[in-house]
mmCIF file of C-alpha atoms in Angstrom:
data_model
loop_
_atom_site.group_PDB
_atom_site.id
_atom_site.type_symbol
_atom_site.label_atom_id
_atom_site.label_comp_id
_atom_site.label_asym_id
_atom_site.label_seq_id
_atom_site.Cartn_x
_atom_site.Cartn_y
_atom_site.Cartn_z
ATOM 1 C CA MET A 1 -105.657 57.763 105.553
ATOM 2 C CA ILE A 2 -108.511 57.343 108.110
ATOM 3 C CA THR A 3 -106.061 55.267 110.694
ATOM 4 C CA TRP A 4 -103.638 58.431 111.010
ATOM 5 C CA THR A 5 -106.586 60.841 112.840
ATOM 6 C CA ILE A 6 -108.997 58.238 114.210
ATOM 7 C CA GLY A 7 -107.017 57.283 117.606
ATOM 8 C CA ARG A 8 -107.212 61.172 118.753
ATOM 9 C CA TYR A 9 -111.070 60.478 119.298
ATOM 10 C CA SER A 10 -112.424 59.146 122.903
ATOM 11 C CA ASP A 11 -113.717 55.546 123.533
ATOM 12 C CA ARG A 12 -117.020 56.915 123.792
ATOM 13 C CA SER A 13 -116.832 58.987 120.567
ATOM 14 C CA LEU A 14 -115.566 55.676 118.822
ATOM 15 C CA SER A 15 -118.579 53.759 119.883
ATOM 16 C CA ILE A 16 -121.119 56.020 118.705
ATOM 17 C CA MET A 17 -119.058 55.929 115.179
ATOM 18 C CA ILE A 18 -119.269 52.401 114.959
ATOM 19 C CA PHE A 19 -122.837 52.502 116.435
ATOM 20 C CA LEU A 20 -123.866 54.821 113.378
ATOM 21 C CA ALA A 21 -121.518 53.190 110.815
ATOM 22 C CA ALA A 22 -122.902 49.780 111.481
ATOM 23 C CA ALA A 23 -126.481 51.412 111.224
ATOM 24 C CA VAL A 24 -125.948 52.142 107.666
ATOM 25 C CA TRP A 25 -125.274 48.323 106.838
ATOM 26 C CA GLY A 26 -129.359 48.013 107.894
ATOM 27 C CA LEU A 27 -130.073 49.511 104.639
ATOM 28 C CA TYR A 28 -128.195 46.826 102.655
ATOM 29 C CA TRP A 29 -130.941 45.154 101.707
ATOM 30 C CA VAL A 30 -132.253 48.127 99.869
ATOM 31 C CA PRO A 31 -129.675 48.350 96.829
ATOM 32 C CA ILE A 32 -129.696 44.422 96.612
ATOM 33 C CA ARG A 33 -133.682 44.866 96.142
ATOM 34 C CA GLY A 34 -133.354 47.256 93.712
ATOM 35 C CA LEU A 35 -130.650 45.292 91.494
ATOM 36 C CA GLU A 36 -132.801 42.413 91.593
ATOM 37 C CA GLN A 37 -135.553 44.200 90.340
ATOM 38 C CA LEU A 38 -133.209 45.204 87.226
ATOM 39 C CA GLY A 39 -132.575 41.886 86.792
ATOM 40 C CA VAL A 40 -129.178 41.100 88.446
ATOM 41 C CA MET A 41 -130.535 38.458 90.840
ATOM 42 C CA GLY A 42 -129.380 36.691 93.854
ATOM 43 C CA PRO A 43 -125.800 35.787 94.297
ATOM 44 C CA TRP A 44 -125.214 37.965 91.177
ATOM 45 C CA SER A 45 -126.408 40.957 92.985
ATOM 46 C CA ILE A 46 -124.069 40.538 96.089
ATOM 47 C CA ALA A 47 -121.291 39.955 93.871
ATOM 48 C CA TYR A 48 -121.482 42.714 91.790
ATOM 49 C CA PHE A 49 -122.620 45.360 94.798
ATOM 50 C CA ASN A 50 -119.555 44.153 96.618
ATOM 51 C CA ALA A 51 -116.945 44.459 93.531
ATOM 52 C CA CYS A 52 -117.919 48.119 92.652
ATOM 53 C CA PRO A 53 -115.539 49.280 95.630
ATOM 54 C CA ILE A 54 -112.668 47.506 94.243
ATOM 55 C CA LEU A 55 -112.557 50.014 91.275
ATOM 56 C CA VAL A 56 -111.837 52.644 93.722
ATOM 57 C CA LEU A 57 -109.611 51.035 95.576
ATOM 58 C CA VAL A 58 -107.376 49.525 93.180
ATOM 59 C CA PRO A 59 -105.763 52.993 92.590
ATOM 60 C CA ALA A 60 -105.708 53.810 96.443
ATOM 61 C CA LEU A 61 -103.520 50.434 96.520
ATOM 62 C CA PHE A 62 -101.260 51.853 94.132
ATOM 63 C CA ILE A 63 -100.772 55.230 95.920
ATOM 64 C CA TRP A 64 -100.442 53.941 99.187
ATOM 65 C CA ARG A 65 -98.506 51.078 97.539
ATOM 66 C CA ARG A 66 -94.931 51.759 100.260
ATOM 67 C CA SER A 67 -97.054 51.022 103.413
ATOM 68 C CA LEU A 68 -98.863 47.981 102.627
ATOM 69 C CA HIS A 69 -96.143 45.920 103.318
ATOM 70 C CA ILE A 70 -96.773 46.627 107.186
ATOM 71 C CA ASN A 71 -98.496 43.460 108.610
ATOM 72 C CA PHE A 72 -99.237 42.386 105.423
ATOM 73 C CA THR A 73 -99.740 38.544 106.510
ATOM 74 C CA PRO A 74 -102.231 39.820 109.085
ATOM 75 C CA ALA A 75 -103.798 42.173 107.293
ATOM 76 C CA VAL A 76 -104.825 39.506 104.297
ATOM 77 C CA PHE A 77 -105.541 36.861 107.048
ATOM 78 C CA ALA A 78 -108.229 39.259 108.683
ATOM 79 C CA GLY A 79 -109.330 40.268 105.291
ATOM 80 C CA VAL A 80 -110.196 36.956 104.113
ATOM 81 C CA ILE A 81 -111.838 35.765 107.390
ATOM 82 C CA LEU A 82 -114.097 38.840 107.244
ATOM 83 C CA GLY A 83 -114.648 38.513 103.484
ATOM 84 C CA ILE A 84 -115.691 34.764 104.254
ATOM 85 C CA GLY A 85 -117.936 35.833 106.824
ATOM 86 C CA LEU A 86 -119.799 38.654 104.906
ATOM 87 C CA ALA A 87 -120.183 36.067 102.021
ATOM 88 C CA LEU A 88 -121.725 33.437 104.441
ATOM 89 C CA TYR A 89 -124.053 36.048 105.692
ATOM 90 C CA ALA A 90 -125.450 37.316 102.225
ATOM 91 C CA THR A 91 -125.727 33.561 101.387
ATOM 92 C CA GLY A 92 -127.873 33.111 104.428
ATOM 93 C CA LEU A 93 -130.191 35.712 103.453
ATOM 94 C CA VAL A 94 -130.540 34.455 100.087
ATOM 95 C CA ALA A 95 -131.212 30.611 101.254
ATOM 96 C CA THR A 96 -133.039 31.097 104.705
ATOM 97 C CA SER A 97 -135.534 33.844 105.640
ATOM 98 C CA VAL A 98 -133.879 37.291 106.858
ATOM 99 C CA VAL A 99 -135.417 36.965 110.261
ATOM 100 C CA ARG A 100 -133.513 33.568 111.032
ATOM 101 C CA ALA A 101 -129.993 34.948 108.888
ATOM 102 C CA THR A 102 -129.904 38.095 110.931
ATOM 103 C CA LEU A 103 -130.514 36.564 114.562
ATOM 104 C CA LEU A 104 -128.180 33.702 113.723
ATOM 105 C CA PHE A 105 -125.445 36.171 112.617
ATOM 106 C CA TYR A 106 -126.038 38.492 115.668
ATOM 107 C CA LEU A 107 -124.991 35.694 117.969
ATOM 108 C CA THR A 108 -121.394 37.565 116.982
ATOM 109 C CA PRO A 109 -121.461 39.169 120.607
ATOM 110 C CA ILE A 110 -121.142 35.974 122.292
ATOM 111 C CA TRP A 111 -118.275 34.412 120.127
ATOM 112 C CA SER A 112 -116.571 37.917 120.050
ATOM 113 C CA THR A 113 -116.416 38.094 123.797
ATOM 114 C CA ILE A 114 -115.341 34.493 124.180
ATOM 115 C CA ILE A 115 -112.388 35.038 121.322
ATOM 116 C CA GLY A 116 -111.680 38.267 123.221
ATOM 117 C CA MET A 117 -111.357 36.444 126.294
ATOM 118 C CA ILE A 118 -108.929 33.574 125.087
ATOM 119 C CA TRP A 119 -106.887 35.238 122.491
ATOM 120 C CA LEU A 120 -106.826 39.291 123.650
ATOM 121 C CA SER A 121 -107.093 38.646 127.331
ATOM 122 C CA GLU A 122 -110.230 40.861 126.930
ATOM 123 C CA ARG A 123 -111.723 41.535 130.792
ATOM 124 C CA VAL A 124 -115.331 40.510 130.929
ATOM 125 C CA THR A 125 -117.635 42.346 133.331
ATOM 126 C CA ALA A 126 -120.955 42.076 134.482
ATOM 127 C CA LEU A 127 -121.985 44.793 132.717
ATOM 128 C CA ARG A 128 -120.629 43.406 129.055
ATOM 129 C CA ILE A 129 -122.694 40.121 129.921
ATOM 130 C CA LEU A 130 -125.623 42.075 130.727
ATOM 131 C CA ALA A 131 -125.310 44.189 127.820
ATOM 132 C CA ILE A 132 -125.156 41.088 125.445
ATOM 133 C CA LEU A 133 -128.229 39.457 126.749
ATOM 134 C CA CYS A 134 -130.209 42.895 126.567
ATOM 135 C CA GLY A 135 -129.068 42.899 122.810
ATOM 136 C CA LEU A 136 -129.825 39.376 122.030
ATOM 137 C CA LEU A 137 -133.188 39.778 123.624
ATOM 138 C CA GLY A 138 -133.696 42.767 121.792
ATOM 139 C CA CYS A 139 -132.365 41.002 118.321
ATOM 140 C CA PHE A 140 -135.121 38.219 119.321
ATOM 141 C CA LEU A 141 -138.011 40.510 119.861
ATOM 142 C CA LEU A 142 -137.058 42.684 116.859
ATOM 143 C CA LEU A 143 -137.133 39.690 114.643
ATOM 144 C CA ARG A 144 -139.814 37.802 115.922
ATOM 145 C CA THR A 145 -142.584 37.380 113.551
ATOM 146 C CA ASP A 146 -146.227 36.252 113.627
ATOM 147 C CA GLN A 147 -145.226 32.619 112.241
ATOM 148 C CA GLY A 148 -142.703 32.389 115.210
ATOM 149 C CA PHE A 149 -139.083 30.449 114.505
ATOM 150 C CA ASN A 150 -139.035 27.157 112.751
ATOM 151 C CA GLY A 151 -136.716 24.830 114.764
ATOM 152 C CA SER A 152 -135.476 22.990 111.827
ATOM 153 C CA ILE A 153 -132.069 23.653 110.452
ATOM 154 C CA ASN A 154 -131.207 24.407 106.455
ATOM 155 C CA VAL A 155 -128.035 25.444 104.705
ATOM 156 C CA GLY A 156 -128.976 29.013 104.941
ATOM 157 C CA ASP A 157 -129.015 28.557 108.701
ATOM 158 C CA LEU A 158 -125.790 27.014 108.802
ATOM 159 C CA CYS A 159 -124.204 29.801 106.703
ATOM 160 C CA SER A 160 -125.988 32.469 108.688
ATOM 161 C CA LEU A 161 -124.374 30.872 112.160
ATOM 162 C CA LEU A 162 -120.688 30.344 110.652
ATOM 163 C CA SER A 163 -120.880 34.073 109.299
ATOM 164 C CA GLY A 164 -121.333 35.143 112.734
ATOM 165 C CA VAL A 165 -118.246 33.015 113.981
ATOM 166 C CA PHE A 166 -115.990 34.122 111.078
ATOM 167 C CA TRP A 167 -116.991 37.744 111.925
ATOM 168 C CA ALA A 168 -115.768 37.221 115.282
ATOM 169 C CA VAL A 169 -112.480 35.629 114.175
ATOM 170 C CA GLY A 170 -112.163 38.615 111.974
ATOM 171 C CA ALA A 171 -112.938 41.299 114.362
ATOM 172 C CA ALA A 172 -110.513 39.725 116.776
ATOM 173 C CA SER A 173 -107.997 39.631 114.175
ATOM 174 C CA LEU A 174 -108.094 43.539 113.920
ATOM 175 C CA LYS A 175 -107.740 44.089 117.495
ATOM 176 C CA ARG A 176 -104.865 41.571 117.503
ATOM 177 C CA TRP A 177 -102.944 43.366 114.896
ATOM 178 C CA PRO A 178 -103.770 46.774 115.063
ATOM 179 C CA GLY A 179 -100.874 48.023 112.559
ATOM 180 C CA SER A 180 -102.548 46.300 109.931
ATOM 181 C CA PRO A 181 -103.387 48.724 106.923
ATOM 182 C CA THR A 182 -107.092 49.027 106.952
ATOM 183 C CA LEU A 183 -106.811 49.582 103.238
ATOM 184 C CA THR A 184 -105.207 46.519 102.725
ATOM 185 C CA ILE A 185 -108.270 44.621 104.862
ATOM 186 C CA THR A 186 -111.189 46.444 103.248
ATOM 187 C CA SER A 187 -109.675 45.396 99.576
ATOM 188 C CA VAL A 188 -109.021 41.703 100.673
ATOM 189 C CA GLN A 189 -112.216 41.501 102.234
ATOM 190 C CA LEU A 190 -114.485 43.215 99.281
ATOM 191 C CA MET A 191 -112.577 40.482 96.607
ATOM 192 C CA VAL A 192 -113.288 37.632 98.826
ATOM 193 C CA THR A 193 -116.894 38.379 99.525
ATOM 194 C CA THR A 194 -117.244 38.967 95.762
ATOM 195 C CA VAL A 195 -115.976 35.770 94.793
ATOM 196 C CA VAL A 196 -116.813 33.259 97.839
ATOM 197 C CA GLY A 197 -120.312 34.654 97.657
ATOM 198 C CA LEU A 198 -120.746 34.491 94.028
ATOM 199 C CA GLY A 199 -119.243 30.831 94.280
ATOM 200 C CA LEU A 200 -121.711 29.690 97.216
ATOM 201 C CA GLY A 201 -124.545 31.469 95.474
ATOM 202 C CA LEU A 202 -123.967 29.386 92.204
ATOM 203 C CA ALA A 203 -123.383 26.131 94.102
ATOM 204 C CA LEU A 204 -126.588 26.609 96.139
ATOM 205 C CA PHE A 205 -128.757 28.289 93.884
ATOM 206 C CA ASP A 206 -130.026 28.381 90.132
ATOM 207 C CA TYR A 207 -130.240 32.089 89.439
ATOM 208 C CA PRO A 208 -129.723 33.315 85.714
ATOM 209 C CA THR A 209 -126.722 34.729 84.543
ATOM 210 C CA PRO A 210 -127.526 38.722 84.270
ATOM 211 C CA ASP A 211 -127.173 39.893 80.944
ATOM 212 C CA LEU A 212 -125.150 43.106 79.965
ATOM 213 C CA ASP A 213 -127.962 45.590 79.782
ATOM 214 C CA SER A 214 -129.123 44.518 83.123
ATOM 215 C CA LEU A 215 -125.502 45.292 84.432
ATOM 216 C CA LYS A 216 -125.315 48.406 82.590
ATOM 217 C CA ALA A 217 -128.984 49.296 84.196
ATOM 218 C CA GLY A 218 -127.910 48.362 87.759
ATOM 219 C CA PHE A 219 -124.448 50.331 87.551
ATOM 220 C CA ALA A 220 -125.187 53.382 88.743
ATOM 221 C CA LEU A 221 -127.200 52.038 91.588
ATOM 222 C CA ALA A 222 -124.470 49.805 92.860
ATOM 223 C CA PHE A 223 -121.324 51.785 92.284
ATOM 224 C CA PHE A 224 -123.150 54.808 94.254
ATOM 225 C CA THR A 225 -124.508 52.900 97.113
ATOM 226 C CA SER A 226 -121.415 50.510 97.730
ATOM 227 C CA VAL A 227 -118.656 53.181 97.178
ATOM 228 C CA PHE A 228 -120.173 56.354 98.692
ATOM 229 C CA VAL A 229 -122.327 54.505 101.530
ATOM 230 C CA LEU A 230 -121.018 50.777 102.098
ATOM 231 C CA LEU A 231 -117.399 51.762 101.705
ATOM 232 C CA PRO A 232 -116.939 54.600 104.357
ATOM 233 C CA SER A 233 -118.728 52.620 106.750
ATOM 234 C CA VAL A 234 -116.809 49.512 106.041
ATOM 235 C CA LEU A 235 -113.570 51.372 106.455
ATOM 236 C CA LEU A 236 -114.740 53.269 109.723
ATOM 237 C CA ILE A 237 -115.592 49.978 111.447
ATOM 238 C CA PHE A 238 -112.170 48.209 110.434
ATOM 239 C CA THR A 239 -110.247 50.980 111.745
ATOM 240 C CA ILE A 240 -112.050 51.174 114.985
ATOM 241 C CA SER A 241 -112.130 47.590 115.414
ATOM 242 C CA GLN A 242 -108.288 47.737 115.763
ATOM 243 C CA ILE A 243 -108.826 50.084 119.044
ATOM 244 C CA LEU A 244 -112.247 48.625 120.624
ATOM 245 C CA PHE A 245 -112.621 44.961 121.930
ATOM 246 C CA PRO A 246 -114.458 42.680 119.265
ATOM 247 C CA GLY A 247 -117.261 42.235 122.199
ATOM 248 C CA ARG A 248 -117.915 45.526 122.429
ATOM 249 C CA VAL A 249 -118.121 46.120 118.979
ATOM 250 C CA GLY A 250 -120.309 43.104 118.473
ATOM 251 C CA ILE A 251 -122.645 44.740 120.863
ATOM 252 C CA LEU A 252 -122.461 48.158 119.176
ATOM 253 C CA MET A 253 -122.638 46.562 115.587
ATOM 254 C CA MET A 254 -126.441 45.243 116.706
ATOM 255 C CA SER A 255 -127.466 48.897 115.537
ATOM 256 C CA GLU A 256 -127.754 47.499 111.741
ATOM 257 C CA VAL A 257 -130.672 44.966 113.075
ATOM 258 C CA LEU A 258 -132.318 48.237 114.256
ATOM 259 C CA VAL A 259 -132.346 49.992 110.704
ATOM 260 C CA ALA A 260 -132.979 46.917 108.633
ATOM 261 C CA ILE A 261 -136.318 46.246 110.641
ATOM 262 C CA ILE A 262 -137.375 49.934 110.994
ATOM 263 C CA SER A 263 -136.659 50.579 107.260
ATOM 264 C CA ALA A 264 -138.350 47.553 105.930
ATOM 265 C CA SER A 265 -141.415 48.556 108.357
ATOM 266 C CA ILE A 266 -141.651 52.135 106.748
ATOM 267 C CA LEU A 267 -140.724 51.437 102.844
ATOM 268 C CA LEU A 268 -142.325 47.587 102.781
ATOM 269 C CA PRO A 269 -145.919 47.789 103.604
ATOM 270 C CA ASP A 270 -145.939 44.084 104.221
ATOM 271 C CA GLU A 271 -143.274 44.113 106.867
ATOM 272 C CA GLN A 272 -144.696 46.725 109.701
ATOM 273 C CA MET A 273 -143.612 46.494 113.264
ATOM 274 C CA ALA A 274 -145.585 45.425 116.117
ATOM 275 C CA LEU A 275 -145.495 46.517 119.858
ATOM 276 C CA LEU A 276 -142.944 43.468 120.430
ATOM 277 C CA GLN A 277 -140.554 44.496 117.878
ATOM 278 C CA TRP A 278 -140.357 48.170 118.991
ATOM 279 C CA LEU A 279 -139.606 47.064 122.509
ATOM 280 C CA GLY A 280 -136.838 44.986 121.066
ATOM 281 C CA ALA A 281 -135.515 48.069 118.953
ATOM 282 C CA ALA A 282 -135.613 49.954 122.461
ATOM 283 C CA ALA A 283 -133.566 46.907 124.300
ATOM 284 C CA ILE A 284 -131.371 47.024 121.559
ATOM 285 C CA ILE A 285 -130.516 50.812 121.767
ATOM 286 C CA ALA A 286 -130.287 50.341 125.769
ATOM 287 C CA SER A 287 -127.487 47.703 125.201
ATOM 288 C CA ALA A 288 -125.514 49.992 123.278
ATOM 289 C CA PHE A 289 -126.338 52.883 125.884
ATOM 290 C CA ALA A 290 -125.075 50.959 128.648
ATOM 291 C CA GLU A 291 -121.961 49.708 126.793
ATOM 292 C CA VAL A 292 -121.037 53.247 125.728
ATOM 293 C CA SER A 293 -121.804 54.969 128.921
ATOM 294 C CA PHE A 294 -120.621 52.670 131.737
ATOM 295 C CA SER A 295 -118.253 50.233 130.385
ATOM 296 C CA THR A 296 -114.348 51.146 130.005
ATOM 297 C CA GLU A 297 -111.506 48.992 128.663
ATOM 298 C CA PRO A 298 -108.005 49.453 127.630
ATOM 299 C CA ARG A 299 -106.956 51.274 124.304
ATOM 300 C CA THR A 300 -104.920 50.005 121.776
ATOM 301 C CA GLU A 301 -104.141 52.886 118.941
ATOM 302 C CA PRO A 302 -103.475 51.573 115.228
ATOM 303 C CA ALA A 303 -100.719 52.407 113.376
ATOM 304 C CA GLY A 304 -100.937 55.332 111.361
#
């Protein structure tokens, strides 16, 4: 399993890995948009996309079943919290603008650092605070539009804000119990995201149930992208999060925002990037570079 070998890499290498793995999540909107074009709309597309990797993980759970009892309760707890966080984030993307949802979710480094200080005795340096501020400034500039930001709060905004808090707690749980099997955590997370995301979506919106033909048409897209793109990145992020502190992980995962906005700017003619957004992208890269190059923290090796 992945935890058997990941611990031999340096913190700098692990930080680069998580920066790149999170960047993959920035393309999350591409298959979701594709599924909607095939008739699998709104929360149904989120549920379908997250359910497909479970088909692959079930045999893996059977093969490694003897090792799954290790830290089983903490692993399930982390998986549930992370799953709720991602379900809330997906709901926020549907219920409010992508700009507001992403910006509110990526207050995560603040929550992660606070939780890390209280729960994990994480040492917070001036460089860490500067990296957080630089990254948040980058998010603000990158996500800024000509219309600016509406000050009113809606249910999608609330879901997005809560998603960042849940993700921060889940990330701290991974660091708190580094011996928890990543396979268990990931399986629980995907199941919870599927069920909670669909439940929230159906409770808040009125999307039609996809017919069998639409599900068949979207299966290849959902299965390939979720199993061969999303799943490896999730496994990698969860494993490395058992070694690095959640504050650092939160900063490095801002690469998702970077890729999401740039890819949309390239692939969607209506979403071109302005100068301020390019400056925001540079600020995010600078914050990650500072965190990777100059910050140090004690290691915690995951059990293998």
